[in-house]
């Protein structure tokens, strides 16, 4: 053992990041090594904990996420020591990590779970808001209260929910795809959901409690400097408890501009000097009317249209938070900017693991799994990374966790239950596949992706009760060509065939 310098603390296991991946990893390590102190470093005073975990089927899981003070985590696991400080530097060759508050820590095994941050279309523009965590969602709510029109850019889950929830404010929604919700489903599913998006009468949302923000009402106790630090990611019910109302009286006005991106953002003065025309909110989907109103900011789209608005919401996905770790360390980095990890969640540097949004899964994937930066995968990766750190410590072999056999995710959009399985959008299957559809307007939407008679993926919207059957059919890759279209015939109970 090396002699420790004064002011240097050491632990066999250090985890960085207080989100789902980091907390799950630290909890699992605490259980695996009850006599070791597990250090968890986080810049935020709150951590994200998984509660009410339910294994719905072999690969589908549901859980709530709660923001809790880190002291609660230390109460539950007395051998977890939370270090509330950001990381300044990693010296992987010395197995040392330096925190913002000037301390240094020595580790045997380190797991980096620092998450990701929102991709902002234009950094440093005061009219552009990124929504990714609780703080930014609350800032957004305050701004929205004074807004008459906003532009939303992006087509992931957060953009989708956001546009659905906003009332009393015109929304121009710019997406680079042909259809909404592209990360989760295809044009057919989008068509199925669009009537809900434009409907005037909003039904009362079914109470869903996936996220509790314990910081509510304690706003004043929040350290002022914390807001520009990175909070943890939002999950599927992030808009619950936020009143997303603008200033206008009407309830719901959304106009979608497809196949375009933001070309430029002009401040009011710049726009006046341009001497170009901006458009009003389209009536009956025709926008030829020039806008007489002066707006604080203008968005020029790549399709040539310009819209004025109060502010812009950038919901265009995330960038792995690798900044503080790259300097001086020779990490292999994936195309998406994440730290590459192998099937044991090991980065390219000895003793350093990574899990959750910060990592890029670089092992050879199962043909029906892919990485997506979601809470479920963060939990699975954090848990599995801890198992791998334990196995590598004891020199035992370990199999790739079963959760990486099949991509499976359950969530809610527009109050419908949505289950996506496998290559639900035919990701990476090329042209060699076929789709089967069954759709009952306003009730359910079922799509399966087939290749060579085998089921490769599925999208289930509504209460279809097909998820376990389809999960099994995708996992066992049974040849289904004999059933043809009957596979989706509602009068035939598929389960009878395959039990």
Tab-separated table of C-alpha atoms in Angstrom, residues 77-447:
chain	number	residue	atom	x	y	z
A	77	UNK	CA	-26.633	2.578	3.774
A	78	UNK	CA	-24.328	3.512	6.643
A	79	UNK	CA	-21.257	2.589	4.573
A	80	UNK	CA	-22.044	5.099	1.810
A	81	UNK	CA	-20.248	8.418	2.349
A	82	UNK	CA	-21.622	11.222	0.196
A	83	UNK	CA	-19.064	13.853	-0.779
A	84	UNK	CA	-20.908	16.969	-1.861
A	85	UNK	CA	-18.541	18.488	-4.359
A	86	UNK	CA	-18.011	18.523	-8.102
A	87	UNK	CA	-15.014	16.815	-9.657
A	88	UNK	CA	-12.204	19.058	-10.809
A	89	UNK	CA	-9.789	16.531	-12.210
A	90	UNK	CA	-9.099	12.847	-12.624
A	91	UNK	CA	-5.540	11.510	-12.668
A	92	UNK	CA	-6.249	7.952	-13.706
A	93	UNK	CA	-2.591	6.915	-13.860
A	94	UNK	CA	-2.290	7.774	-10.142
A	95	UNK	CA	-5.789	6.466	-9.314
A	96	UNK	CA	-6.636	9.875	-7.870
A	97	UNK	CA	-9.619	12.155	-8.165
A	98	UNK	CA	-9.581	15.847	-7.180
A	99	UNK	CA	-12.757	17.659	-6.086
A	100	UNK	CA	-13.714	21.330	-6.546
A	101	UNK	CA	-13.363	21.905	-2.791
A	102	UNK	CA	-9.629	21.141	-2.961
A	103	UNK	CA	-9.573	17.607	-1.575
A	104	UNK	CA	-8.098	14.526	-3.192
A	105	UNK	CA	-9.263	10.938	-3.059
A	106	UNK	CA	-7.566	7.721	-3.958
A	107	UNK	CA	-9.502	4.769	-5.353
A	108	UNK	CA	-8.926	1.192	-6.444
A	109	UNK	CA	-12.003	1.117	-8.665
A	110	UNK	CA	-13.886	4.173	-9.881
A	111	UNK	CA	-17.272	4.311	-11.597
A	112	UNK	CA	-18.119	7.487	-13.554
A	113	UNK	CA	-21.866	8.169	-13.680
A	114	UNK	CA	-21.894	11.903	-14.334
A	115	UNK	CA	-24.833	11.758	-16.750
A	116	UNK	CA	-25.386	14.073	-19.696
A	117	UNK	CA	-26.328	17.673	-20.277
A	118	UNK	CA	-28.867	19.135	-22.693
A	119	UNK	CA	-27.592	19.963	-26.158
A	120	UNK	CA	-28.373	23.636	-26.502
A	121	UNK	CA	-28.941	24.788	-30.064
A	122	UNK	CA	-27.146	28.048	-29.293
A	123	UNK	CA	-24.983	28.245	-26.202
A	124	UNK	CA	-25.269	31.345	-24.065
A	125	UNK	CA	-28.393	32.841	-25.674
A	126	UNK	CA	-30.667	34.108	-22.854
A	127	UNK	CA	-33.778	33.336	-24.945
A	128	UNK	CA	-32.884	29.661	-25.327
A	129	UNK	CA	-33.867	27.330	-22.484
A	130	UNK	CA	-32.758	23.714	-22.190
A	131	UNK	CA	-35.047	21.396	-20.260
A	132	UNK	CA	-33.348	18.428	-18.716
A	133	UNK	CA	-33.684	18.624	-14.939
A	134	UNK	CA	-35.916	19.941	-12.181
A	135	UNK	CA	-34.280	23.357	-11.971
A	136	UNK	CA	-34.609	24.029	-15.670
A	137	UNK	CA	-38.224	22.802	-15.628
A	138	UNK	CA	-39.043	25.291	-12.869
A	139	UNK	CA	-37.292	28.140	-14.677
A	140	UNK	CA	-39.302	27.211	-17.740
A	141	UNK	CA	-42.575	27.336	-15.831
A	142	UNK	CA	-41.814	30.884	-14.614
A	143	UNK	CA	-40.967	32.106	-18.112
A	144	UNK	CA	-44.010	30.442	-19.625
A	145	UNK	CA	-46.351	32.310	-17.297
A	146	UNK	CA	-45.574	35.519	-19.204
A	147	UNK	CA	-45.400	34.008	-22.672
A	148	UNK	CA	-47.797	34.254	-25.606
A	149	UNK	CA	-45.831	32.210	-28.101
A	150	UNK	CA	-42.875	29.864	-27.804
A	151	UNK	CA	-40.877	27.795	-30.266
A	152	UNK	CA	-40.023	24.227	-29.247
A	153	UNK	CA	-37.131	22.523	-31.018
A	154	UNK	CA	-36.569	18.782	-30.758
A	155	UNK	CA	-38.438	15.532	-31.107
A	156	UNK	CA	-37.675	13.370	-28.079
A	157	UNK	CA	-39.832	12.403	-25.128
A	158	UNK	CA	-39.471	15.713	-23.306
A	159	UNK	CA	-40.452	17.800	-26.354
A	160	UNK	CA	-43.448	15.548	-26.942
A	161	UNK	CA	-44.780	15.807	-23.396
A	162	UNK	CA	-44.033	19.499	-23.227
A	163	UNK	CA	-46.033	20.370	-26.323
A	164	UNK	CA	-48.942	18.275	-25.057
A	165	UNK	CA	-48.984	19.880	-21.615
A	166	UNK	CA	-48.698	23.563	-22.521
A	167	UNK	CA	-51.911	25.565	-22.470
A	168	UNK	CA	-52.762	29.189	-23.204
A	169	UNK	CA	-49.699	29.790	-25.327
A	170	UNK	CA	-49.069	29.362	-29.034
A	171	UNK	CA	-46.504	26.675	-29.748
A	172	UNK	CA	-44.485	26.425	-32.937
A	173	UNK	CA	-42.859	23.011	-32.877
A	174	UNK	CA	-39.854	22.500	-35.175
A	175	UNK	CA	-38.789	18.897	-35.778
A	176	UNK	CA	-36.127	17.563	-38.116
A	177	UNK	CA	-38.086	14.371	-38.842
A	178	UNK	CA	-41.219	13.748	-40.869
A	179	UNK	CA	-43.280	12.835	-37.818
A	180	UNK	CA	-43.478	13.671	-34.123
A	181	UNK	CA	-42.008	11.471	-31.405
A	182	UNK	CA	-39.438	10.003	-33.737
A	183	UNK	CA	-37.246	8.619	-30.967
A	184	UNK	CA	-40.137	6.545	-29.670
A	185	UNK	CA	-42.306	5.687	-32.624
A	186	UNK	CA	-43.052	5.898	-36.300
A	187	UNK	CA	-45.363	8.104	-38.372
A	188	UNK	CA	-48.299	5.751	-37.775
A	189	UNK	CA	-48.092	6.052	-34.008
A	190	UNK	CA	-47.638	9.810	-34.394
A	191	UNK	CA	-50.837	10.004	-36.460
A	192	UNK	CA	-52.617	7.997	-33.774
A	193	UNK	CA	-51.523	10.519	-31.121
A	194	UNK	CA	-51.958	13.768	-33.080
A	195	UNK	CA	-55.727	14.112	-32.435
A	196	UNK	CA	-54.882	14.214	-28.710
A	197	UNK	CA	-52.321	16.924	-29.370
A	198	UNK	CA	-54.712	19.285	-31.122
A	199	UNK	CA	-57.871	18.447	-29.148
A	200	UNK	CA	-59.319	21.506	-27.430
A	201	UNK	CA	-60.834	19.755	-24.437
A	202	UNK	CA	-58.136	18.359	-22.204
A	203	UNK	CA	-59.154	15.373	-20.119
A	204	UNK	CA	-57.988	15.308	-16.524
A	205	UNK	CA	-54.656	13.566	-16.469
A	206	UNK	CA	-54.540	10.232	-14.725
A	207	UNK	CA	-52.587	10.818	-11.556
A	208	UNK	CA	-49.101	9.511	-12.080
A	209	UNK	CA	-46.520	9.814	-9.395
A	210	UNK	CA	-43.163	8.946	-10.766
A	211	UNK	CA	-41.202	11.882	-9.493
A	212	UNK	CA	-41.358	13.668	-6.222
A	213	UNK	CA	-39.416	16.874	-5.878
A	214	UNK	CA	-38.580	17.195	-2.223
A	215	UNK	CA	-37.060	20.591	-2.892
A	216	UNK	CA	-40.559	22.081	-3.371
A	217	UNK	CA	-41.281	24.840	-0.903
A	218	UNK	CA	-37.691	24.758	0.289
A	219	UNK	CA	-36.613	26.938	-2.613
A	220	UNK	CA	-34.905	29.411	-0.299
A	221	UNK	CA	-32.625	26.763	1.154
A	222	UNK	CA	-31.223	25.938	-2.236
A	223	UNK	CA	-27.679	27.216	-2.597
A	224	UNK	CA	-27.906	30.059	-5.096
A	225	UNK	CA	-24.928	28.835	-7.086
A	226	UNK	CA	-26.494	25.456	-7.665
A	227	UNK	CA	-28.738	26.413	-10.562
A	228	UNK	CA	-26.042	26.449	-13.211
A	229	UNK	CA	-24.590	23.222	-11.871
A	230	UNK	CA	-25.981	20.106	-13.461
A	231	UNK	CA	-29.098	18.678	-11.911
A	232	UNK	CA	-30.204	15.118	-12.583
A	233	UNK	CA	-32.293	14.179	-15.575
A	234	UNK	CA	-36.058	14.457	-15.663
A	235	UNK	CA	-38.180	11.392	-16.169
A	236	UNK	CA	-41.520	10.679	-17.795
A	237	UNK	CA	-43.723	12.650	-15.397
A	238	UNK	CA	-41.547	15.697	-15.088
A	239	UNK	CA	-44.382	18.100	-15.908
A	240	UNK	CA	-46.588	16.806	-13.089
A	241	UNK	CA	-47.010	19.512	-10.492
A	242	UNK	CA	-45.792	22.230	-12.842
A	243	UNK	CA	-48.559	24.480	-14.132
A	244	UNK	CA	-47.635	24.910	-17.735
A	245	UNK	CA	-49.915	27.819	-18.599
A	246	UNK	CA	-49.090	30.825	-20.755
A	247	UNK	CA	-50.916	34.167	-20.774
A	248	UNK	CA	-53.509	33.524	-23.482
A	249	UNK	CA	-57.034	32.313	-22.753
A	250	UNK	CA	-57.422	29.499	-25.317
A	251	UNK	CA	-56.305	26.075	-24.267
A	252	UNK	CA	-54.264	24.434	-26.993
A	253	UNK	CA	-52.572	25.750	-30.100
A	254	UNK	CA	-49.782	23.810	-31.740
A	255	UNK	CA	-48.312	24.198	-35.205
A	256	UNK	CA	-45.727	21.656	-36.350
A	257	UNK	CA	-42.987	22.547	-38.837
A	258	UNK	CA	-41.494	19.262	-40.094
A	259	UNK	CA	-38.175	18.428	-41.738
A	260	UNK	CA	-36.469	21.568	-40.536
A	261	UNK	CA	-33.976	22.823	-37.994
A	262	UNK	CA	-33.119	26.194	-36.543
A	263	UNK	CA	-30.854	28.079	-38.921
A	264	UNK	CA	-30.419	31.268	-36.923
A	265	UNK	CA	-31.768	33.137	-33.929
A	266	UNK	CA	-32.209	36.899	-34.309
A	267	UNK	CA	-32.713	39.326	-31.440
A	268	UNK	CA	-35.401	41.955	-32.030
A	269	UNK	CA	-32.942	44.686	-33.158
A	270	UNK	CA	-31.183	42.322	-35.574
A	271	UNK	CA	-34.497	41.236	-37.021
A	272	UNK	CA	-35.627	44.815	-37.672
A	273	UNK	CA	-32.363	45.465	-39.530
A	274	UNK	CA	-32.839	42.324	-41.633
A	275	UNK	CA	-36.024	43.836	-43.110
A	276	UNK	CA	-37.562	40.408	-43.569
A	277	UNK	CA	-41.078	39.195	-42.881
A	278	UNK	CA	-42.016	36.977	-39.996
A	279	UNK	CA	-45.189	34.883	-39.918
A	280	UNK	CA	-48.236	34.860	-37.674
A	281	UNK	CA	-49.472	31.682	-36.090
A	282	UNK	CA	-51.008	29.723	-39.009
A	283	UNK	CA	-54.808	29.779	-39.271
A	284	UNK	CA	-56.167	26.534	-40.750
A	285	UNK	CA	-52.584	25.436	-41.397
A	286	UNK	CA	-51.998	28.228	-43.935
A	287	UNK	CA	-49.356	30.708	-42.905
A	288	UNK	CA	-49.127	33.472	-45.430
A	289	UNK	CA	-49.970	36.278	-43.008
A	290	UNK	CA	-47.086	38.556	-42.078
A	291	UNK	CA	-46.889	39.247	-38.354
A	292	UNK	CA	-47.494	42.811	-37.142
A	293	UNK	CA	-46.388	42.115	-33.563
A	294	UNK	CA	-42.808	42.751	-32.453
A	295	UNK	CA	-41.363	39.800	-30.533
A	296	UNK	CA	-38.315	39.716	-28.233
A	297	UNK	CA	-36.622	37.061	-30.379
A	298	UNK	CA	-37.003	35.529	-33.842
A	299	UNK	CA	-36.278	32.018	-35.055
A	300	UNK	CA	-35.250	31.452	-38.652
A	301	UNK	CA	-35.838	27.859	-39.770
A	302	UNK	CA	-33.956	26.017	-42.498
A	303	UNK	CA	-37.197	25.923	-44.525
A	304	UNK	CA	-36.988	29.711	-44.871
A	305	UNK	CA	-39.774	30.601	-42.439
A	306	UNK	CA	-39.248	33.081	-39.611
A	307	UNK	CA	-41.380	33.139	-36.456
A	308	UNK	CA	-41.218	35.636	-33.618
A	309	UNK	CA	-41.660	34.326	-30.068
A	310	UNK	CA	-41.065	35.037	-26.376
A	311	UNK	CA	-38.448	32.312	-25.995
A	312	UNK	CA	-37.176	29.066	-27.455
A	313	UNK	CA	-37.111	25.671	-25.740
A	314	UNK	CA	-34.271	23.461	-26.843
A	315	UNK	CA	-35.221	19.831	-26.243
A	316	UNK	CA	-32.832	18.313	-28.742
A	317	UNK	CA	-31.293	15.502	-26.736
A	318	UNK	CA	-28.196	15.286	-24.594
A	319	UNK	CA	-24.403	15.268	-24.655
A	320	UNK	CA	-22.526	12.962	-22.255
A	321	UNK	CA	-20.941	14.924	-19.428
A	322	UNK	CA	-17.330	13.935	-19.993
A	323	UNK	CA	-15.603	17.350	-19.632
A	324	UNK	CA	-13.858	17.076	-16.260
A	325	UNK	CA	-12.605	13.540	-16.929
A	326	UNK	CA	-11.012	13.774	-20.373
A	327	UNK	CA	-8.216	16.175	-19.495
A	328	UNK	CA	-4.946	14.249	-19.210
A	329	UNK	CA	-6.642	10.849	-19.506
A	330	UNK	CA	-6.639	8.805	-22.662
A	331	UNK	CA	-10.271	7.614	-22.694
A	332	UNK	CA	-11.679	5.922	-25.776
A	333	UNK	CA	-14.720	8.049	-26.663
A	334	UNK	CA	-17.726	6.929	-28.751
A	335	UNK	CA	-19.220	8.772	-31.737
A	336	UNK	CA	-21.956	10.131	-29.456
A	337	UNK	CA	-19.330	11.644	-27.147
A	338	UNK	CA	-19.697	9.060	-24.372
A	339	UNK	CA	-16.954	7.073	-22.629
A	340	UNK	CA	-16.754	3.719	-24.394
A	341	UNK	CA	-17.362	0.747	-22.109
A	342	UNK	CA	-16.958	-3.000	-22.714
A	343	UNK	CA	-19.351	-5.766	-21.613
A	344	UNK	CA	-18.066	-5.353	-18.040
A	345	UNK	CA	-18.784	-1.587	-18.065
A	346	UNK	CA	-15.021	-0.924	-18.086
A	347	UNK	CA	-13.704	2.149	-19.859
A	348	UNK	CA	-10.419	1.952	-21.765
A	349	UNK	CA	-8.534	2.987	-18.594
A	350	UNK	CA	-7.628	0.423	-15.907
A	351	UNK	CA	-9.808	0.562	-12.793
A	352	UNK	CA	-12.240	3.061	-14.320
A	353	UNK	CA	-15.826	1.991	-15.078
A	354	UNK	CA	-18.742	4.081	-16.382
A	355	UNK	CA	-22.528	3.707	-16.411
A	356	UNK	CA	-25.655	5.594	-17.472
A	357	UNK	CA	-25.848	8.569	-19.844
A	358	UNK	CA	-22.107	9.266	-19.701
A	359	UNK	CA	-21.152	5.952	-21.276
A	360	UNK	CA	-21.358	4.454	-24.768
A	361	UNK	CA	-22.117	0.722	-24.743
A	362	UNK	CA	-19.373	-0.567	-27.030
A	363	UNK	CA	-19.720	-4.313	-26.716
A	364	UNK	CA	-21.359	-6.350	-29.478
A	365	UNK	CA	-25.057	-5.762	-28.803
A	366	UNK	CA	-27.798	-8.334	-28.903
A	367	UNK	CA	-29.622	-7.914	-32.261
A	368	UNK	CA	-32.710	-6.642	-30.409
A	369	UNK	CA	-31.080	-4.263	-27.905
A	370	UNK	CA	-29.744	-0.744	-28.382
A	371	UNK	CA	-28.602	1.958	-26.018
A	372	UNK	CA	-30.914	4.868	-25.312
A	373	UNK	CA	-30.306	7.492	-22.637
A	374	UNK	CA	-33.254	6.590	-20.417
A	375	UNK	CA	-33.758	6.193	-16.693
A	376	UNK	CA	-34.341	2.456	-17.006
A	377	UNK	CA	-30.987	1.908	-18.717
A	378	UNK	CA	-29.234	4.163	-16.205
A	379	UNK	CA	-30.559	1.983	-13.375
A	380	UNK	CA	-29.664	-1.280	-15.118
A	381	UNK	CA	-26.174	-0.087	-16.024
A	382	UNK	CA	-25.447	1.297	-12.540
A	383	UNK	CA	-26.523	-1.979	-10.934
A	384	UNK	CA	-24.601	-4.101	-13.410
A	385	UNK	CA	-21.454	-1.919	-13.162
A	386	UNK	CA	-21.386	-2.535	-9.392
A	387	UNK	CA	-21.747	-6.295	-10.007
A	388	UNK	CA	-18.830	-6.130	-12.469
A	389	UNK	CA	-16.648	-4.130	-10.056
A	390	UNK	CA	-17.351	-6.787	-7.417
A	391	UNK	CA	-16.665	-9.696	-9.801
A	392	UNK	CA	-13.430	-8.109	-11.063
A	393	UNK	CA	-12.336	-7.549	-7.453
A	394	UNK	CA	-12.876	-11.187	-6.515
A	395	UNK	CA	-11.668	-12.486	-9.897
A	396	UNK	CA	-14.971	-14.243	-10.612
A	397	UNK	CA	-16.423	-14.421	-14.124
A	398	UNK	CA	-19.685	-12.565	-14.824
A	399	UNK	CA	-22.248	-12.877	-17.615
A	400	UNK	CA	-23.689	-9.857	-19.429
A	401	UNK	CA	-26.858	-8.913	-17.556
A	402	UNK	CA	-30.150	-10.173	-18.992
A	403	UNK	CA	-31.531	-6.631	-19.257
A	404	UNK	CA	-29.201	-6.115	-22.250
A	405	UNK	CA	-30.773	-9.007	-24.180
A	406	UNK	CA	-33.841	-7.013	-25.257
A	407	UNK	CA	-34.534	-3.294	-25.431
A	408	UNK	CA	-37.711	-2.741	-23.385
A	409	UNK	CA	-39.229	0.483	-22.130
A	410	UNK	CA	-42.612	1.444	-20.719
A	411	UNK	CA	-43.732	5.041	-20.363
A	412	UNK	CA	-46.760	7.300	-20.786
A	413	UNK	CA	-47.481	9.736	-23.573
A	414	UNK	CA	-50.638	11.837	-23.685
A	415	UNK	CA	-52.083	9.609	-20.924
A	416	UNK	CA	-51.649	6.465	-23.007
A	417	UNK	CA	-49.457	3.632	-21.797
A	418	UNK	CA	-46.644	3.167	-24.321
A	419	UNK	CA	-44.464	0.039	-24.489
A	420	UNK	CA	-41.574	-0.219	-26.926
A	421	UNK	CA	-39.721	-3.493	-27.431
A	422	UNK	CA	-36.647	-4.471	-29.446
A	423	UNK	CA	-36.055	-2.760	-32.778
A	424	UNK	CA	-39.447	-1.064	-32.548
A	425	UNK	CA	-38.563	1.428	-35.279
A	426	UNK	CA	-36.743	-1.166	-37.380
A	427	UNK	CA	-33.493	0.493	-36.238
A	428	UNK	CA	-30.595	-0.904	-38.252
A	429	UNK	CA	-32.703	-3.523	-40.071
A	430	UNK	CA	-32.315	-1.898	-43.502
A	431	UNK	CA	-35.115	-2.382	-46.025
A	432	UNK	CA	-35.366	-6.086	-45.329
A	433	UNK	CA	-38.285	-6.019	-42.896
A	434	UNK	CA	-42.043	-5.717	-42.841
A	435	UNK	CA	-44.512	-4.029	-40.511
A	436	UNK	CA	-47.849	-5.288	-39.266
A	437	UNK	CA	-50.336	-2.841	-37.787
A	438	UNK	CA	-53.541	-2.900	-35.812
A	439	UNK	CA	-55.117	0.366	-34.746
A	440	UNK	CA	-58.369	1.301	-33.028
A	441	UNK	CA	-58.741	5.059	-33.128
A	442	UNK	CA	-58.559	6.659	-29.682
A	443	UNK	CA	-57.996	3.289	-28.048
A	444	UNK	CA	-54.942	1.309	-29.082
A	445	UNK	CA	-52.157	1.112	-31.616
A	446	UNK	CA	-50.157	-2.062	-32.155
A	447	UNK	CA	-47.232	-2.367	-34.534
